[in-house]
CSV table of C-alpha atoms and ligand atoms in Angstrom, one decimal:
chain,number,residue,atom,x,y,z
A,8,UNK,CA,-4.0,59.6,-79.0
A,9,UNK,CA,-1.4,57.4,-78.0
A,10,UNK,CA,-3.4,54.9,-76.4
A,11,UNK,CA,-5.8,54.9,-79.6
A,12,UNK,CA,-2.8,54.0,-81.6
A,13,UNK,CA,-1.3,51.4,-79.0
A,14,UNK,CA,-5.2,49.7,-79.0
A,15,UNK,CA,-5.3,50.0,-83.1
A,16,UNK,CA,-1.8,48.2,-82.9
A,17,UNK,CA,-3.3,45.3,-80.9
A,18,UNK,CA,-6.0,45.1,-83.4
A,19,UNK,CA,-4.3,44.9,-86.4
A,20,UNK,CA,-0.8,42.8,-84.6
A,21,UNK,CA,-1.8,40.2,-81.9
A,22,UNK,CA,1.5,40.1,-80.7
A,23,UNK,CA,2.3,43.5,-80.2
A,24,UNK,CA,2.8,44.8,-76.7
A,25,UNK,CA,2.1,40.7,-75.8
A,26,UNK,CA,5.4,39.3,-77.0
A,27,UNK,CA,7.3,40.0,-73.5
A,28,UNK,CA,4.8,38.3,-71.6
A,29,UNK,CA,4.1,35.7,-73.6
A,30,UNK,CA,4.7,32.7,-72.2
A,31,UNK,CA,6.9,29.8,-74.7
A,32,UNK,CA,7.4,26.3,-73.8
A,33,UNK,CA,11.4,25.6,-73.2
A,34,UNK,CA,11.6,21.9,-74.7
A,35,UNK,CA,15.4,20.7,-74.0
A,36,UNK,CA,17.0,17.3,-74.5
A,37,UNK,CA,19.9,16.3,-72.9
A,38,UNK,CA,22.6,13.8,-74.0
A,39,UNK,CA,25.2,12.6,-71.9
A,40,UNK,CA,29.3,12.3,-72.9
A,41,UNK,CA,28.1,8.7,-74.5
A,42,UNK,CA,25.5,10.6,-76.7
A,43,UNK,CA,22.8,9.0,-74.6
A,44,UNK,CA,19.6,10.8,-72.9
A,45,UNK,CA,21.2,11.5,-69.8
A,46,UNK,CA,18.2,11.6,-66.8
A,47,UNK,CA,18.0,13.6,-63.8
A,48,UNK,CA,19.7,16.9,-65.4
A,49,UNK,CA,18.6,20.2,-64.1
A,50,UNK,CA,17.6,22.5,-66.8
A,51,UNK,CA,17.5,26.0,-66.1
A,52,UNK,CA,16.7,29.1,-68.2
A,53,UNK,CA,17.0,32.5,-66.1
A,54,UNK,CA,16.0,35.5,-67.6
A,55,UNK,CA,17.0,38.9,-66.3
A,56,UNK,CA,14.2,40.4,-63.9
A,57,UNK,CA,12.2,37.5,-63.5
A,58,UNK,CA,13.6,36.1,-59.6
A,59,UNK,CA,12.9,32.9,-58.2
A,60,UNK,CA,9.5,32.4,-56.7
A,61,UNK,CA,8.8,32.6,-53.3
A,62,UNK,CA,9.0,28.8,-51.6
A,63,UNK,CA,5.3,27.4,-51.3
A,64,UNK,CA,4.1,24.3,-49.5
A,65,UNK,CA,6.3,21.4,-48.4
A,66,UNK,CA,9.7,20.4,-50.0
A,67,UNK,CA,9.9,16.8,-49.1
A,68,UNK,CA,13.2,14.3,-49.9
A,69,UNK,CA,12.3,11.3,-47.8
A,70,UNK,CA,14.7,8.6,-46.7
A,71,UNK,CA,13.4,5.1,-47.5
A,72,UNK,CA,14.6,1.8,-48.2
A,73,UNK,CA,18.2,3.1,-47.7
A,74,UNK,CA,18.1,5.5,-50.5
A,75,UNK,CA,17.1,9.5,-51.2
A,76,UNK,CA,13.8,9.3,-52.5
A,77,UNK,CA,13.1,11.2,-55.1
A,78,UNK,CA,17.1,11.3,-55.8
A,79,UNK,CA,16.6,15.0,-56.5
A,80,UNK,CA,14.4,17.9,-56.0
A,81,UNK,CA,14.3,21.5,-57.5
A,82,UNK,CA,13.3,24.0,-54.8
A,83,UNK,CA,13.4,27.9,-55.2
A,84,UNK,CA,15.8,29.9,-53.2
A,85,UNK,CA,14.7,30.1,-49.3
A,86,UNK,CA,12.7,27.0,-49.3
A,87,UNK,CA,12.7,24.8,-46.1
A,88,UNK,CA,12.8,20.7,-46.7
A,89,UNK,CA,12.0,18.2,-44.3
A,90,UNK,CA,13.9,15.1,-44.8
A,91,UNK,CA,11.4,12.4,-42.9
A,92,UNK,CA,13.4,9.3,-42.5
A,93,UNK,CA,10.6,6.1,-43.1
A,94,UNK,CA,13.0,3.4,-42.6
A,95,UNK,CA,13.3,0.9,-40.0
A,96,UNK,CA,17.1,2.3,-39.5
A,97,UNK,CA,18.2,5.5,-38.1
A,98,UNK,CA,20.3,8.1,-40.9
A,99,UNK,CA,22.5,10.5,-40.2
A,100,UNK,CA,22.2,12.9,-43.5
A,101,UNK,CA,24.6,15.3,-44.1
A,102,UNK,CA,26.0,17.9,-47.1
A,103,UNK,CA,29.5,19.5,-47.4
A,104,UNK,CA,28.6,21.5,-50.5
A,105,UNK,CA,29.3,24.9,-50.8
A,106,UNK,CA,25.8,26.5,-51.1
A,107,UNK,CA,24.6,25.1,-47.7
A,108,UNK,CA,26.6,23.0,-45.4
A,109,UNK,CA,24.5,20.7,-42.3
A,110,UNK,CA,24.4,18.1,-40.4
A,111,UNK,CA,21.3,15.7,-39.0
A,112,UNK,CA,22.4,13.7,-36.4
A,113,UNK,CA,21.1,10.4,-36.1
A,114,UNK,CA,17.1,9.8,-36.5
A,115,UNK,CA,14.5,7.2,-36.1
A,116,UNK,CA,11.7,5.9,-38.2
A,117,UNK,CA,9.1,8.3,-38.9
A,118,UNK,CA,11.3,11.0,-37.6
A,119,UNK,CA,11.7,14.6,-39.4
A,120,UNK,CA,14.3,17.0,-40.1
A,121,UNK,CA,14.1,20.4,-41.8
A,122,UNK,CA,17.0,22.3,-43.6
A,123,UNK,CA,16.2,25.8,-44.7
A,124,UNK,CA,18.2,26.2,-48.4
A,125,UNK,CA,19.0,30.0,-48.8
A,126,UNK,CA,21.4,30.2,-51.3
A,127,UNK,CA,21.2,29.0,-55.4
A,128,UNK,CA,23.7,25.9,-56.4
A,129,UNK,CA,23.2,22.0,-56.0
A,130,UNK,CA,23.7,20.8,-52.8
A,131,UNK,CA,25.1,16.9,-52.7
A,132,UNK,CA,23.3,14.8,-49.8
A,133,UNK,CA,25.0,11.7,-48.1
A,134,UNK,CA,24.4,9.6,-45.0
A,135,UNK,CA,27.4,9.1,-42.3
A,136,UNK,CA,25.6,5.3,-41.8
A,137,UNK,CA,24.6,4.1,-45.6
A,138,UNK,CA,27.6,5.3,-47.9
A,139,UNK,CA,25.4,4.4,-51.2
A,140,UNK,CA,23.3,6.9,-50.0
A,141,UNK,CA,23.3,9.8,-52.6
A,142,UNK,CA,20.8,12.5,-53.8
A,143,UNK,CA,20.7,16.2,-54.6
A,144,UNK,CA,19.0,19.2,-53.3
A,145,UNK,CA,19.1,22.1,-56.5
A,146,UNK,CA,18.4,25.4,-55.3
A,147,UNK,CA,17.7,27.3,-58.0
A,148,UNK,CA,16.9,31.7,-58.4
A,149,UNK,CA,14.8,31.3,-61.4
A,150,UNK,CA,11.3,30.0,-61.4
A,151,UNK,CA,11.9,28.1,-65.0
A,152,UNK,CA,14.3,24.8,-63.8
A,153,UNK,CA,13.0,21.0,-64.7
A,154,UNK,CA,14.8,17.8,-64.1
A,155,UNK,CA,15.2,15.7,-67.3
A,156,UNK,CA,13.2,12.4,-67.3
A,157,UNK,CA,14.6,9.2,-68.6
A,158,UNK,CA,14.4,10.5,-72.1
A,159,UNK,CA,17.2,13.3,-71.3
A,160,UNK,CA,13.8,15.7,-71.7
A,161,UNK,CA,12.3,18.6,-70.1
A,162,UNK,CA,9.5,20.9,-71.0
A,163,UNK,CA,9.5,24.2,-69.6
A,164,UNK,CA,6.1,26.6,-69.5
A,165,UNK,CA,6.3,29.8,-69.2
A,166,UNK,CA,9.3,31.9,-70.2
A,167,UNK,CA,9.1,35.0,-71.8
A,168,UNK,CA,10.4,35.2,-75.4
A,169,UNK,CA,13.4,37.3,-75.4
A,170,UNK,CA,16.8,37.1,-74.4
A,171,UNK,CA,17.8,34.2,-71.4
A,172,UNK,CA,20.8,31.7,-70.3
A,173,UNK,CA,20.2,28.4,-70.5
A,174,UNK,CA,21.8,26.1,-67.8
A,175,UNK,CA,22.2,22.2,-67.5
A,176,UNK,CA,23.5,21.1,-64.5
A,177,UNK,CA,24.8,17.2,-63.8
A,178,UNK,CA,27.2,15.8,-61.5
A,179,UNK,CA,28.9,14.4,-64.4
A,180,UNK,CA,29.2,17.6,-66.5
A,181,UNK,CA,32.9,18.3,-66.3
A,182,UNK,CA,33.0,22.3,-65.7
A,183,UNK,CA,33.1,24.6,-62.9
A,184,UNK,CA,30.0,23.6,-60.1
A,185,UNK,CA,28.9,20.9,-62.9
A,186,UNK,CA,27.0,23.3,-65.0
A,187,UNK,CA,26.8,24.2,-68.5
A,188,UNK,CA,25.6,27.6,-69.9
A,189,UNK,CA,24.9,29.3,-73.3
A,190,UNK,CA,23.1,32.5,-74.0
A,191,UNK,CA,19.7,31.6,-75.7
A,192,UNK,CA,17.1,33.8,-77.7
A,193,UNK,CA,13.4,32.6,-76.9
A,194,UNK,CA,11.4,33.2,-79.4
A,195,UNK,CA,7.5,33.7,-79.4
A,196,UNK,CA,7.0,30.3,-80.6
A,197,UNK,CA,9.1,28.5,-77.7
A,198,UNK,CA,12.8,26.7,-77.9
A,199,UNK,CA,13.6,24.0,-79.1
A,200,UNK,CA,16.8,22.2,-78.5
A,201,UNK,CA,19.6,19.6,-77.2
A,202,UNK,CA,22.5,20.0,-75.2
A,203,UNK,CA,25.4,17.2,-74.8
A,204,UNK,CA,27.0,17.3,-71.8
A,205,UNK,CA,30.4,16.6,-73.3
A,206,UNK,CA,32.8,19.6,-73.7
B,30,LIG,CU1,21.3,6.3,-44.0
């Protein structure tokens, strides 16, 4: 009887017993203290339950015409990236951030590295020989994070309506480990909304 009246209900209400899976697109603009789109934000929204995805295929942030290229990546907790140097000059990349601390000696052109990443948090990459050398590793434990393009927007697919927190994380946002977070409601529909850095 009960599973007559849960298929009746499905009939009649489309969303019933599909409104925790559904899947809403996260839309999120982010502004920086100057009121500005603000690029290369990491926009987060964990949900309780839902865990980071396993790490699948290569995570690559390659060195290459003296710079971190792309300046930042977004990899799930556990995933292993190879840092392949293609410039004519050795590096010597190194972090001292909290969430994984390392050290690549000096390497050659067309030479690779790997660093496993096993804890969350964003991990600040230098090199000892080039000191304008700066990028970011994010290790994230939710499967819904984007980096904001050079409009200050991300669009997240995916996340389940319901209750979540909703993170933005810059190296200019002045709070504890740069981040920024509010409890959000996502409704069936999606979220919409902007964030400013400034506090
Ligand atoms: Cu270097």
């Amino acid at each position: 009887m009960r599973a007559i009246l849960f298929a009746a209900l499905a009939i009649l209400c489309p969303t019933f017993g599909a409104s925790v899976a559904r899947a809403s697109p996260v839309t999120v603009v982010v502004t920086g203290s100057d009121g500005k789109p603000l690029a290369n934000a990491v926009v987060t929204v964990e949900v309780a339950g839902v865990p980071a995805p396993a790490p699948r295929g290569t995570y690559v942030m390659a060195q290459q015409r003296i710079a971190f290229d792309p300046h930042i990546i977004v990899v799930p907790v556990g995933a292993t990236v190879s840092f392949p140097n293609r410039d004519k000059v050795r590096h010597h990349v190194y972090s001292f951030s909290a969430p994984k601390k390392f050290d690549l000696k000096l390497y050659g052109r067309d030479e690779t590295k790997t660093v496993t990443f096993d804890k969350p948090g964003a991990v600040a990459l230098g090199c000892n020989i080039h000191d304008s050398m700066s990028g970011f590793v994010f290790v994230t434990a939710t499967p819904f994070a984007a980096i904001s393009d050079a409009s200050g927007r991300v669009t997240i697919n995916g996340v389940p309506a319901g209750k979540a927190t909703l993170s933005v994380w810059h190296p200019s946002i002045r709070a504890a480990r740069n981040i920024l977070s509010q409890p959000v409601a996502v409704a069936a529909s999606g979220l919409s909304t902007a964030v400013n850095i400034r506090r």
